[in-house]
Amino acid sequence: MVKATEQNQAGRYGKFGGQYVPETLMTALIELEDAYKEAQQDPAFYEELNYYLKDYVGRENPLYFAKRLTKKLGGAKIYLKREDLNHTGAHKINNALGQALLAMRMGKKKVVAETGAGQHGVATATVCALFDLECIIFMGKEDVRRQALNVFRMELLGATVVSVDQGSGTLKDAVNEALRYWVSNVEDTHYILGSALGPHPFPQIVRDFQRIIGIETRKQIIEKEGRLPDAIVACIGGGSNAIGMFHPFIDDEDVKLYGVEAAGSGIDTGLHAAAIADEKEGVLHGAYMYVLQDDNGFIQEAHSISAGLDYPAVGPEHCYLHDIGRVKYEAVTDQEALDGLQLLSRAEGIIPALESSHAIYYAANLAKEMSEDEILVICLSGRGDKDVQTVRDALGGNYDGK
Amino acid sequence: MMANKTLQNVMEAKVAQGEKAFVAYIMAGDGGLDALREQILFLQEAGVTAIELGIPFTDPVADGPVIQEAGLRALATGANLRAILKTISSFKEEIQIPLVVMTYLNPIIAFGIEDFVQACEQSGISGLIIPDLPLEEATLISDELQGTDIALVQLVSLTSPQQRIEKIAKAAEGFIYAVTVNGITGVRQGFTEQLEQHLSNLKKVSQIPVLAGFGISNAQQVEEISAMVDGVIVGSAIVQAFHEGHKEKINELLNKQPV
C-alpha cells in the first residue's frame, strides 16, 4: 500500500524538498507555515476561498467527455478536466487565489511573483486587482518576448512587470529575481510562488490549493462512469497542475498516473526541460530536487517551446513519486506537443495551451493502447490563446506547416 | 571540550588585541584563475584578517548586480569549485591568513560532500559560508566537518527573531556573519536605524566574534559598522576595485580602520 505523500519532517518528500534559503527568508517561511496551519483550522478561510473559486473562478469546471477524440483514436474513453475554462484560462488561479487570501491573513499588502508563460503572472495580477494588493511580477526577457500579450494583460490589471535579463532570461531567472526582491522586501511582501516548487512550505501549499482539480475529477468521474479512471495524464514543468490532479488519487493503486515532461528538441540533444528523465539530484530555489545541471553543479538552461514548462527542475513531491514508482514520468518533444495541440483543436474545437499539449500527445498514444472499456483522464491545464503566435511561427504560418 | 578552530582563534586574537577584523571578499576566477594567487597575496600584504573566496554560480540568489556580474565573468573563464580549490592548493604555502569559501550549496552536492571537504582540507580552507544553508539544514554539511579544522560560518539576519538568534549563536563557529540589510549583497547608501540595536544585541548573545557584512562599501561605512561589532566583511567594493584595476581603493578601505 502506497502512502506516498506523508511528509516525514520539515517539508521532506523522501529525501526531496527542504528549506535551502538565505537566513533572511527563514522567518518569513516559518511565519507562512504558521499562518497556513492556522488557516487550515479556520472554516471561515475555506468558506471565503470556496466562494471565490465558485463565483469568481467559475468552479467547478467540467469533466468533458471528448467523444470525437475518443472515436478518432479508437481506444480508451477520454475525458478532459477543463482547467482551461477557469477565469484567466488556466489552473494557476486556484493557487494564486488561495495564497492571496493567506497573504491578507498575514497582513501583507504587497505581492511578488515569477511567471514563465505568463499564466501564473496573470492569475496573480488578477487576484491582486481583486483584493487591492500591490503586485510586482518578474518575467524572463525571453518569455516577455514569447508572451507579449500576457505582459500587457498583467499591466492592464495594474501589475508592474519586470523583464529579467540575467541568465537565460526564462523562468528560473525570473524566480531568482523574485527571490532577491522578496529578500529585500520580506517584511511587507508575500511571495506567491506559482508552482509546487521552492522551499517548504510552498510545495505543500501550492499542492493543497491545486488539489481541487483532482477532488472534482474524482467526484465527476464517479458521477459519470460510476468508477475511478484507469489512467490520468498531466504535463509537468514545476508540476502544480499534475500534483493537484494526482494527489487525491495517490492511494488508489489501480489508477495509473502519468506525468509528461518537456523533451524540447529531444532528450538526446541536451536541449530539453526533462529533469526527471535526467535524474541528477541537486538544490535549486530552496529545495532538493532533480535539477538539470552539469558536472560542476551549474544549473543548465531548460529548453521547451512552452514557456510554462521551461524550468530546469521538478517539484520535490514529483521527484519522490518518481523514486517510489507511483507516477510514471515520460517526456514529449516540442514537435510532438505541436501535433497534440493540432489534434485536439481539430478533433474537439478546443485549442489547448502548449503546456497541456504535451499531456495530450502522450495521452493520445496511451489511449490507443488501452481498450474501449477503459477510462483515461487528461488534465487540460490551460487554454492556448496565449500560444497562438508561437504556434503560428513554429508551423510556418499555416496548419500544415508548409 | 574540543579546541577551537583556526578561523575562530584568528578572529579572537584580533579582538584580544583591541583591533577590528577585516574580511575581504573576492570572486574566484574573475580575471581568470591565474589572477587568484596575485589577488590573495595582495590582500594578505594589505593586511586583511581573512579572505572570503566566492565561488561563481549560475543562480546566485543572495547576490546583487556587482557580484552577479563578477560571477558571470568568472564562469566565462571556466572557473568552478574543483578548479578553484586545486589552484589554491598549488600555492597554499604562501597563504598565512584564513581562507573562507563562500559557495552556494549545489556545486558542493555535485562535487560530493565528502570529496569537497577533503579538497578543502587539502587546500588549507579554514571556513565555509553557504548562503542557502540555514540552520535547519546545516547538518548536511556540518556532520562532514567534524574532526576537521573547517568552520561552518552561520549567518544572522535582521529578520531573525531573538530566540532564533540565540539558537544560531549557540551552533556558530569561526565567527557570526551578521547580515546588515534585508536584501542582497552590494553597494548601499545607508543602513536602517535598528541596525545598531540589532548588532549590539547579537554581540551580547554571541560567545564568538561577530562580523558584519552586505552593503559595506566605503571607508566611512567600514569605520561606522566596525565600531558596533568585531569587524566587517567587504565584498562588492573589493570585487569592483580588482575588476577596474584600482587596487589602491582596497588600501583606502583598510587604512580607515580604527585600531
PDB file of C-alpha atoms in Angstrom, chain B:
ATOM      1  CA  MET B   1      35.971  20.466  25.183  1.00  0.00           C
ATOM      2  CA  MET B   2      37.324  20.454  21.651  1.00  0.00           C
ATOM      3  CA  ALA B   3      39.914  23.043  20.716  1.00  0.00           C
ATOM      4  CA  ASN B   4      38.596  25.983  18.743  1.00  0.00           C
ATOM      5  CA  LYS B   5      39.178  26.034  15.031  1.00  0.00           C
ATOM      6  CA  THR B   6      41.846  28.238  13.449  1.00  0.00           C
ATOM      7  CA  LEU B   7      39.349  30.691  11.950  1.00  0.00           C
ATOM      8  CA  GLN B   8      37.891  31.439  15.368  1.00  0.00           C
ATOM      9  CA  ASN B   9      41.325  31.679  17.006  1.00  0.00           C
ATOM     10  CA  VAL B  10      42.445  34.230  14.421  1.00  0.00           C
ATOM     11  CA  MET B  11      39.301  36.335  14.924  1.00  0.00           C
ATOM     12  CA  GLU B  12      39.538  36.125  18.720  1.00  0.00           C
ATOM     13  CA  ALA B  13      43.211  37.091  18.644  1.00  0.00           C
ATOM     14  CA  LYS B  14      42.297  40.177  16.659  1.00  0.00           C
ATOM     15  CA  VAL B  15      39.633  41.110  19.196  1.00  0.00           C
ATOM     16  CA  ALA B  16      42.038  40.438  22.074  1.00  0.00           C
ATOM     17  CA  GLN B  17      44.474  42.929  20.545  1.00  0.00           C
ATOM     18  CA  GLY B  18      41.746  45.538  20.579  1.00  0.00           C
ATOM     19  CA  GLU B  19      41.612  45.574  16.796  1.00  0.00           C
ATOM     20  CA  LYS B  20      38.825  45.071  14.295  1.00  0.00           C
ATOM     21  CA  ALA B  21      38.790  42.249  11.794  1.00  0.00           C
ATOM     22  CA  PHE B  22      38.533  42.989   8.086  1.00  0.00           C
ATOM     23  CA  VAL B  23      37.451  40.190   5.742  1.00  0.00           C
ATOM     24  CA  ALA B  24      37.816  40.818   2.011  1.00  0.00           C
ATOM     25  CA  TYR B  25      35.537  39.010  -0.452  1.00  0.00           C
ATOM     26  CA  ILE B  26      36.797  38.176  -3.905  1.00  0.00           C
ATOM     27  CA  MET B  27      35.138  36.316  -6.759  1.00  0.00           C
ATOM     28  CA  ALA B  28      37.486  33.456  -7.576  1.00  0.00           C
ATOM     29  CA  GLY B  29      38.108  33.277 -11.295  1.00  0.00           C
ATOM     30  CA  ASP B  30      37.164  36.904 -12.004  1.00  0.00           C
ATOM     31  CA  GLY B  31      40.155  37.899 -14.107  1.00  0.00           C
ATOM     32  CA  GLY B  32      40.988  34.217 -14.641  1.00  0.00           C
ATOM     33  CA  LEU B  33      42.227  31.567 -12.216  1.00  0.00           C
ATOM     34  CA  ASP B  34      45.771  32.741 -12.935  1.00  0.00           C
ATOM     35  CA  ALA B  35      44.959  36.019 -11.177  1.00  0.00           C
ATOM     36  CA  LEU B  36      43.901  34.280  -7.974  1.00  0.00           C
ATOM     37  CA  ARG B  37      47.374  33.966  -6.447  1.00  0.00           C
ATOM     38  CA  GLU B  38      48.187  37.612  -7.059  1.00  0.00           C
ATOM     39  CA  GLN B  39      44.836  38.783  -5.645  1.00  0.00           C
ATOM     40  CA  ILE B  40      45.144  36.703  -2.498  1.00  0.00           C
ATOM     41  CA  LEU B  41      48.752  37.696  -1.848  1.00  0.00           C
ATOM     42  CA  PHE B  42      47.919  41.353  -2.468  1.00  0.00           C
ATOM     43  CA  LEU B  43      45.135  41.253   0.132  1.00  0.00           C
ATOM     44  CA  GLN B  44      47.357  39.387   2.570  1.00  0.00           C
ATOM     45  CA  GLU B  45      50.048  42.033   2.111  1.00  0.00           C
ATOM     46  CA  ALA B  46      47.469  44.803   2.544  1.00  0.00           C
ATOM     47  CA  GLY B  47      46.682  43.385   5.968  1.00  0.00           C
ATOM     48  CA  VAL B  48      43.247  41.802   5.726  1.00  0.00           C
ATOM     49  CA  THR B  49      42.367  39.394   8.538  1.00  0.00           C
ATOM     50  CA  ALA B  50      40.893  36.729   6.273  1.00  0.00           C
ATOM     51  CA  ILE B  51      39.687  36.270   2.713  1.00  0.00           C
ATOM     52  CA  GLU B  52      36.236  35.134   1.661  1.00  0.00           C
ATOM     53  CA  LEU B  53      36.639  33.242  -1.559  1.00  0.00           C
ATOM     54  CA  GLY B  54      33.473  33.491  -3.648  1.00  0.00           C
ATOM     55  CA  ILE B  55      32.751  30.552  -5.949  1.00  0.00           C
ATOM     56  CA  PRO B  56      30.878  31.508  -9.115  1.00  0.00           C
ATOM     57  CA  PHE B  57      27.413  30.017  -9.570  1.00  0.00           C
ATOM     58  CA  THR B  58      24.779  30.212 -12.275  1.00  0.00           C
ATOM     59  CA  ASP B  59      21.949  31.162  -9.898  1.00  0.00           C
ATOM     60  CA  PRO B  60      23.327  33.334  -7.066  1.00  0.00           C
ATOM     61  CA  VAL B  61      20.073  34.375  -5.382  1.00  0.00           C
ATOM     62  CA  ALA B  62      21.737  36.151  -2.445  1.00  0.00           C
ATOM     63  CA  ASP B  63      23.938  38.363  -4.601  1.00  0.00           C
ATOM     64  CA  GLY B  64      23.439  41.805  -6.066  1.00  0.00           C
ATOM     65  CA  PRO B  65      24.472  43.056  -9.513  1.00  0.00           C
ATOM     66  CA  VAL B  66      28.218  43.630  -8.854  1.00  0.00           C
ATOM     67  CA  ILE B  67      28.881  40.094  -7.619  1.00  0.00           C
ATOM     68  CA  GLN B  68      26.454  38.577 -10.144  1.00  0.00           C
ATOM     69  CA  GLU B  69      28.436  40.157 -12.961  1.00  0.00           C
ATOM     70  CA  ALA B  70      31.755  39.119 -11.443  1.00  0.00           C
ATOM     71  CA  GLY B  71      30.367  35.589 -11.206  1.00  0.00           C
ATOM     72  CA  LEU B  72      29.396  35.599 -14.880  1.00  0.00           C
ATOM     73  CA  ARG B  73      32.893  36.796 -15.815  1.00  0.00           C
ATOM     74  CA  ALA B  74      34.400  34.023 -13.687  1.00  0.00           C
ATOM     75  CA  LEU B  75      32.097  31.396 -15.206  1.00  0.00           C
ATOM     76  CA  ALA B  76      33.129  32.571 -18.658  1.00  0.00           C
ATOM     77  CA  THR B  77      36.783  31.811 -17.844  1.00  0.00           C
ATOM     78  CA  GLY B  78      35.763  28.252 -16.911  1.00  0.00           C
ATOM     79  CA  ALA B  79      36.181  28.664 -13.142  1.00  0.00           C
ATOM     80  CA  ASN B  80      34.416  26.135 -10.926  1.00  0.00           C
ATOM     81  CA  LEU B  81      34.647  24.790  -7.387  1.00  0.00           C
ATOM     82  CA  ARG B  82      37.064  21.928  -8.179  1.00  0.00           C
ATOM     83  CA  ALA B  83      39.393  24.046 -10.307  1.00  0.00           C
ATOM     84  CA  ILE B  84      39.444  26.874  -7.767  1.00  0.00           C
ATOM     85  CA  LEU B  85      40.356  24.592  -4.852  1.00  0.00           C
ATOM     86  CA  LYS B  86      43.052  22.963  -6.976  1.00  0.00           C
ATOM     87  CA  THR B  87      44.515  26.360  -7.856  1.00  0.00           C
ATOM     88  CA  ILE B  88      44.556  27.364  -4.188  1.00  0.00           C
ATOM     89  CA  SER B  89      46.342  24.172  -3.188  1.00  0.00           C
ATOM     90  CA  SER B  90      49.147  24.991  -5.637  1.00  0.00           C
ATOM     91  CA  PHE B  91      50.256  28.000  -3.580  1.00  0.00           C
ATOM     92  CA  LYS B  92      48.787  27.321  -0.166  1.00  0.00           C
ATOM     93  CA  GLU B  93      52.232  27.518   1.500  1.00  0.00           C
ATOM     94  CA  GLU B  94      52.297  31.219   0.683  1.00  0.00           C
ATOM     95  CA  ILE B  95      48.957  31.902   2.378  1.00  0.00           C
ATOM     96  CA  GLN B  96      49.184  32.796   6.061  1.00  0.00           C
ATOM     97  CA  ILE B  97      45.668  34.121   6.628  1.00  0.00           C
ATOM     98  CA  PRO B  98      42.456  32.073   6.801  1.00  0.00           C
ATOM     99  CA  LEU B  99      40.583  31.416   3.579  1.00  0.00           C
ATOM    100  CA  VAL B 100      36.808  31.038   3.826  1.00  0.00           C
ATOM    101  CA  VAL B 101      34.995  29.531   0.863  1.00  0.00           C
ATOM    102  CA  MET B 102      31.628  31.156   0.039  1.00  0.00           C
ATOM    103  CA  THR B 103      29.609  28.899  -2.225  1.00  0.00           C
ATOM    104  CA  TYR B 104      26.003  28.068  -2.903  1.00  0.00           C
ATOM    105  CA  LEU B 105      25.044  24.535  -1.979  1.00  0.00           C
ATOM    106  CA  ASN B 106      24.527  22.898  -5.364  1.00  0.00           C
ATOM    107  CA  PRO B 107      28.178  22.928  -6.520  1.00  0.00           C
ATOM    108  CA  ILE B 108      29.054  21.151  -3.243  1.00  0.00           C
ATOM    109  CA  ILE B 109      26.400  18.491  -3.844  1.00  0.00           C
ATOM    110  CA  ALA B 110      27.645  17.978  -7.419  1.00  0.00           C
ATOM    111  CA  PHE B 111      31.233  17.710  -6.128  1.00  0.00           C
ATOM    112  CA  GLY B 112      30.167  15.179  -3.477  1.00  0.00           C
ATOM    113  CA  ILE B 113      30.128  16.479   0.094  1.00  0.00           C
ATOM    114  CA  GLU B 114      32.852  14.147   1.354  1.00  0.00           C
ATOM    115  CA  ASP B 115      35.139  14.836  -1.600  1.00  0.00           C
ATOM    116  CA  PHE B 116      34.529  18.546  -1.264  1.00  0.00           C
ATOM    117  CA  VAL B 117      35.511  18.601   2.403  1.00  0.00           C
ATOM    118  CA  GLN B 118      38.623  16.617   1.602  1.00  0.00           C
ATOM    119  CA  ALA B 119      39.563  19.026  -1.199  1.00  0.00           C
ATOM    120  CA  CYS B 120      39.031  21.951   1.189  1.00  0.00           C
ATOM    121  CA  GLU B 121      41.389  20.348   3.710  1.00  0.00           C
ATOM    122  CA  GLN B 122      44.000  19.798   1.036  1.00  0.00           C
ATOM    123  CA  SER B 123      43.767  23.460   0.066  1.00  0.00           C
ATOM    124  CA  GLY B 124      44.016  24.712   3.639  1.00  0.00           C
ATOM    125  CA  ILE B 125      40.488  26.166   3.730  1.00  0.00           C
ATOM    126  CA  SER B 126      39.511  27.383   7.236  1.00  0.00           C
ATOM    127  CA  GLY B 127      35.829  28.065   6.833  1.00  0.00           C
ATOM    128  CA  LEU B 128      32.688  27.761   4.741  1.00  0.00           C
ATOM    129  CA  ILE B 129      29.890  30.227   4.143  1.00  0.00           C
ATOM    130  CA  ILE B 130      26.889  28.676   2.393  1.00  0.00           C
ATOM    131  CA  PRO B 131      24.183  31.317   1.967  1.00  0.00           C
ATOM    132  CA  ASP B 132      21.425  28.855   1.055  1.00  0.00           C
ATOM    133  CA  LEU B 133      22.075  26.534   4.011  1.00  0.00           C
ATOM    134  CA  PRO B 134      20.147  27.823   7.025  1.00  0.00           C
ATOM    135  CA  LEU B 135      20.462  26.295  10.492  1.00  0.00           C
ATOM    136  CA  GLU B 136      17.609  23.848   9.783  1.00  0.00           C
ATOM    137  CA  GLU B 137      19.604  22.164   7.020  1.00  0.00           C
ATOM    138  CA  ALA B 138      23.131  22.703   8.363  1.00  0.00           C
ATOM    139  CA  THR B 139      23.821  19.097   9.416  1.00  0.00           C
ATOM    140  CA  LEU B 140      24.039  18.150   5.754  1.00  0.00           C
ATOM    141  CA  ILE B 141      27.480  19.790   5.784  1.00  0.00           C
ATOM    142  CA  SER B 142      28.394  20.148   9.473  1.00  0.00           C
ATOM    143  CA  ASP B 143      28.354  16.390  10.035  1.00  0.00           C
ATOM    144  CA  GLU B 144      31.134  16.071   7.469  1.00  0.00           C
ATOM    145  CA  LEU B 145      33.146  18.882   9.060  1.00  0.00           C
ATOM    146  CA  GLN B 146      33.508  17.161  12.421  1.00  0.00           C
ATOM    147  CA  GLY B 147      37.140  16.481  13.186  1.00  0.00           C
ATOM    148  CA  THR B 148      38.336  18.969  10.569  1.00  0.00           C
ATOM    149  CA  ASP B 149      39.713  22.489  11.059  1.00  0.00           C
ATOM    150  CA  ILE B 150      36.989  23.908   8.809  1.00  0.00           C
ATOM    151  CA  ALA B 151      34.365  26.114  10.489  1.00  0.00           C
ATOM    152  CA  LEU B 152      30.822  26.400   9.158  1.00  0.00           C
ATOM    153  CA  VAL B 153      30.049  30.103   9.480  1.00  0.00           C
ATOM    154  CA  GLN B 154      26.417  30.893  10.341  1.00  0.00           C
ATOM    155  CA  LEU B 155      24.555  33.943   9.121  1.00  0.00           C
ATOM    156  CA  VAL B 156      22.178  36.004  11.236  1.00  0.00           C
ATOM    157  CA  SER B 157      19.802  38.433   9.552  1.00  0.00           C
ATOM    158  CA  LEU B 158      17.844  41.489  10.619  1.00  0.00           C
ATOM    159  CA  THR B 159      14.706  39.388  10.344  1.00  0.00           C
ATOM    160  CA  SER B 160      15.913  36.647  12.697  1.00  0.00           C
ATOM    161  CA  PRO B 161      13.875  36.828  15.919  1.00  0.00           C
ATOM    162  CA  GLN B 162      15.620  36.760  19.299  1.00  0.00           C
ATOM    163  CA  GLN B 163      15.030  33.081  20.027  1.00  0.00           C
ATOM    164  CA  ARG B 164      16.393  32.132  16.637  1.00  0.00           C
ATOM    165  CA  ILE B 165      19.438  34.366  17.039  1.00  0.00           C
ATOM    166  CA  GLU B 166      20.231  32.562  20.283  1.00  0.00           C
ATOM    167  CA  LYS B 167      19.891  29.166  18.582  1.00  0.00           C
ATOM    168  CA  ILE B 168      22.159  30.196  15.708  1.00  0.00           C
ATOM    169  CA  ALA B 169      24.721  31.750  18.068  1.00  0.00           C
ATOM    170  CA  LYS B 170      24.902  28.507  20.008  1.00  0.00           C
ATOM    171  CA  ALA B 171      25.670  26.488  16.864  1.00  0.00           C
ATOM    172  CA  ALA B 172      28.071  29.044  15.390  1.00  0.00           C
ATOM    173  CA  GLU B 173      31.794  28.549  14.918  1.00  0.00           C
ATOM    174  CA  GLY B 174      34.559  30.697  13.421  1.00  0.00           C
ATOM    175  CA  PHE B 175      32.597  33.934  13.573  1.00  0.00           C
ATOM    176  CA  ILE B 176      28.995  35.020  13.193  1.00  0.00           C
ATOM    177  CA  TYR B 177      28.174  36.699   9.908  1.00  0.00           C
ATOM    178  CA  ALA B 178      25.677  39.450  10.673  1.00  0.00           C
ATOM    179  CA  VAL B 179      23.778  40.433   7.544  1.00  0.00           C
ATOM    180  CA  THR B 180      23.292  44.197   7.844  1.00  0.00           C
ATOM    181  CA  VAL B 181      20.415  44.664   5.413  1.00  0.00           C
ATOM    182  CA  ASN B 182      17.298  42.863   4.299  1.00  0.00           C
ATOM    183  CA  GLY B 183      18.475  42.182   0.833  1.00  0.00           C
ATOM    184  CA  ILE B 184      21.255  41.023  -1.381  1.00  0.00           C
ATOM    185  CA  THR B 185      24.952  41.869  -1.490  1.00  0.00           C
ATOM    186  CA  GLY B 186      26.001  45.167  -2.991  1.00  0.00           C
ATOM    187  CA  VAL B 187      26.636  48.849  -2.541  1.00  0.00           C
ATOM    188  CA  ARG B 188      24.209  50.759  -0.284  1.00  0.00           C
ATOM    189  CA  GLN B 189      23.753  54.354   0.715  1.00  0.00           C
ATOM    190  CA  GLY B 190      22.817  53.759   4.307  1.00  0.00           C
ATOM    191  CA  PHE B 191      21.607  51.346   6.933  1.00  0.00           C
ATOM    192  CA  THR B 192      18.453  51.182   8.997  1.00  0.00           C
ATOM    193  CA  GLU B 193      18.246  52.743  12.409  1.00  0.00           C
ATOM    194  CA  GLN B 194      17.582  49.374  14.018  1.00  0.00           C
ATOM    195  CA  LEU B 195      20.939  48.048  12.860  1.00  0.00           C
ATOM    196  CA  GLU B 196      22.913  49.327  15.843  1.00  0.00           C
ATOM    197  CA  GLN B 197      20.420  47.825  18.287  1.00  0.00           C
ATOM    198  CA  HIS B 198      20.378  44.555  16.352  1.00  0.00           C
ATOM    199  CA  LEU B 199      24.165  44.258  16.281  1.00  0.00           C
ATOM    200  CA  SER B 200      24.631  45.127  19.928  1.00  0.00           C
ATOM    201  CA  ASN B 201      22.022  42.552  20.831  1.00  0.00           C
ATOM    202  CA  LEU B 202      23.762  39.961  18.705  1.00  0.00           C
ATOM    203  CA  LYS B 203      27.095  40.794  20.368  1.00  0.00           C
ATOM    204  CA  LYS B 204      25.537  40.159  23.763  1.00  0.00           C
ATOM    205  CA  VAL B 205      24.219  36.757  22.738  1.00  0.00           C
ATOM    206  CA  SER B 206      27.302  35.536  20.899  1.00  0.00           C
ATOM    207  CA  GLN B 207      30.258  33.815  22.535  1.00  0.00           C
ATOM    208  CA  ILE B 208      32.372  34.282  19.399  1.00  0.00           C
ATOM    209  CA  PRO B 209      33.349  37.307  17.286  1.00  0.00           C
ATOM    210  CA  VAL B 210      30.611  38.967  15.240  1.00  0.00           C
ATOM    211  CA  LEU B 211      31.433  40.369  11.809  1.00  0.00           C
ATOM    212  CA  ALA B 212      29.002  42.408   9.763  1.00  0.00           C
ATOM    213  CA  GLY B 213      28.596  42.286   6.008  1.00  0.00           C
ATOM    214  CA  PHE B 214      26.355  43.143   2.992  1.00  0.00           C
ATOM    215  CA  GLY B 215      26.327  46.680   1.712  1.00  0.00           C
ATOM    216  CA  ILE B 216      29.543  47.920   3.350  1.00  0.00           C
ATOM    217  CA  SER B 217      31.299  49.664   0.530  1.00  0.00           C
ATOM    218  CA  ASN B 218      33.307  52.683   1.664  1.00  0.00           C
ATOM    219  CA  ALA B 219      35.828  53.613   4.331  1.00  0.00           C
ATOM    220  CA  GLN B 220      33.293  55.574   6.322  1.00  0.00           C
ATOM    221  CA  GLN B 221      30.899  52.626   6.464  1.00  0.00           C
ATOM    222  CA  VAL B 222      33.784  50.330   7.430  1.00  0.00           C
ATOM    223  CA  GLU B 223      34.562  52.594  10.360  1.00  0.00           C
ATOM    224  CA  GLU B 224      30.949  53.133  11.348  1.00  0.00           C
ATOM    225  CA  ILE B 225      29.929  49.455  11.308  1.00  0.00           C
ATOM    226  CA  SER B 226      33.220  48.161  12.730  1.00  0.00           C
ATOM    227  CA  ALA B 227      32.607  50.260  15.820  1.00  0.00           C
ATOM    228  CA  MET B 228      29.437  48.263  16.524  1.00  0.00           C
ATOM    229  CA  VAL B 229      30.930  44.765  16.104  1.00  0.00           C
ATOM    230  CA  ASP B 230      34.236  42.887  15.912  1.00  0.00           C
ATOM    231  CA  GLY B 231      34.837  43.531  12.249  1.00  0.00           C
ATOM    232  CA  VAL B 232      33.423  43.763   8.777  1.00  0.00           C
ATOM    233  CA  ILE B 233      33.203  41.833   5.523  1.00  0.00           C
ATOM    234  CA  VAL B 234      33.537  43.892   2.360  1.00  0.00           C
ATOM    235  CA  GLY B 235      32.569  42.319  -0.961  1.00  0.00           C
ATOM    236  CA  SER B 236      31.248  44.280  -3.908  1.00  0.00           C
ATOM    237  CA  ALA B 237      33.607  47.233  -3.405  1.00  0.00           C
ATOM    238  CA  ILE B 238      36.664  44.957  -3.476  1.00  0.00           C
ATOM    239  CA  VAL B 239      35.391  42.911  -6.403  1.00  0.00           C
ATOM    240  CA  GLN B 240      34.827  46.130  -8.323  1.00  0.00           C
ATOM    241  CA  ALA B 241      38.261  47.539  -7.388  1.00  0.00           C
ATOM    242  CA  PHE B 242      40.044  44.418  -8.680  1.00  0.00           C
ATOM    243  CA  HIS B 243      37.923  44.373 -11.814  1.00  0.00           C
ATOM    244  CA  GLU B 244      38.676  48.004 -12.611  1.00  0.00           C
ATOM    245  CA  GLY B 245      42.339  47.637 -11.720  1.00  0.00           C
ATOM    246  CA  HIS B 246      42.128  50.136  -8.845  1.00  0.00           C
ATOM    247  CA  LYS B 247      43.823  48.179  -6.108  1.00  0.00           C
ATOM    248  CA  GLU B 248      44.681  51.398  -4.263  1.00  0.00           C
ATOM    249  CA  LYS B 249      40.981  51.664  -3.382  1.00  0.00           C
ATOM    250  CA  ILE B 250      41.326  48.478  -1.353  1.00  0.00           C
ATOM    251  CA  ASN B 251      44.154  50.029   0.657  1.00  0.00           C
ATOM    252  CA  GLU B 252      41.951  53.059   1.273  1.00  0.00           C
ATOM    253  CA  LEU B 253      39.201  50.830   2.666  1.00  0.00           C
ATOM    254  CA  LEU B 254      41.691  49.190   5.021  1.00  0.00           C
ATOM    255  CA  ASN B 255      43.558  52.273   6.134  1.00  0.00           C
ATOM    256  CA  LYS B 256      40.498  53.938   7.537  1.00  0.00           C
ATOM    257  CA  GLN B 257      40.048  51.132  10.022  1.00  0.00           C
ATOM    258  CA  PRO B 258      40.054  52.248  13.614  1.00  0.00           C
ATOM    259  CA  VAL B 259      42.807  50.486  15.522  1.00  0.00           C
TER     260      VAL B 259
END
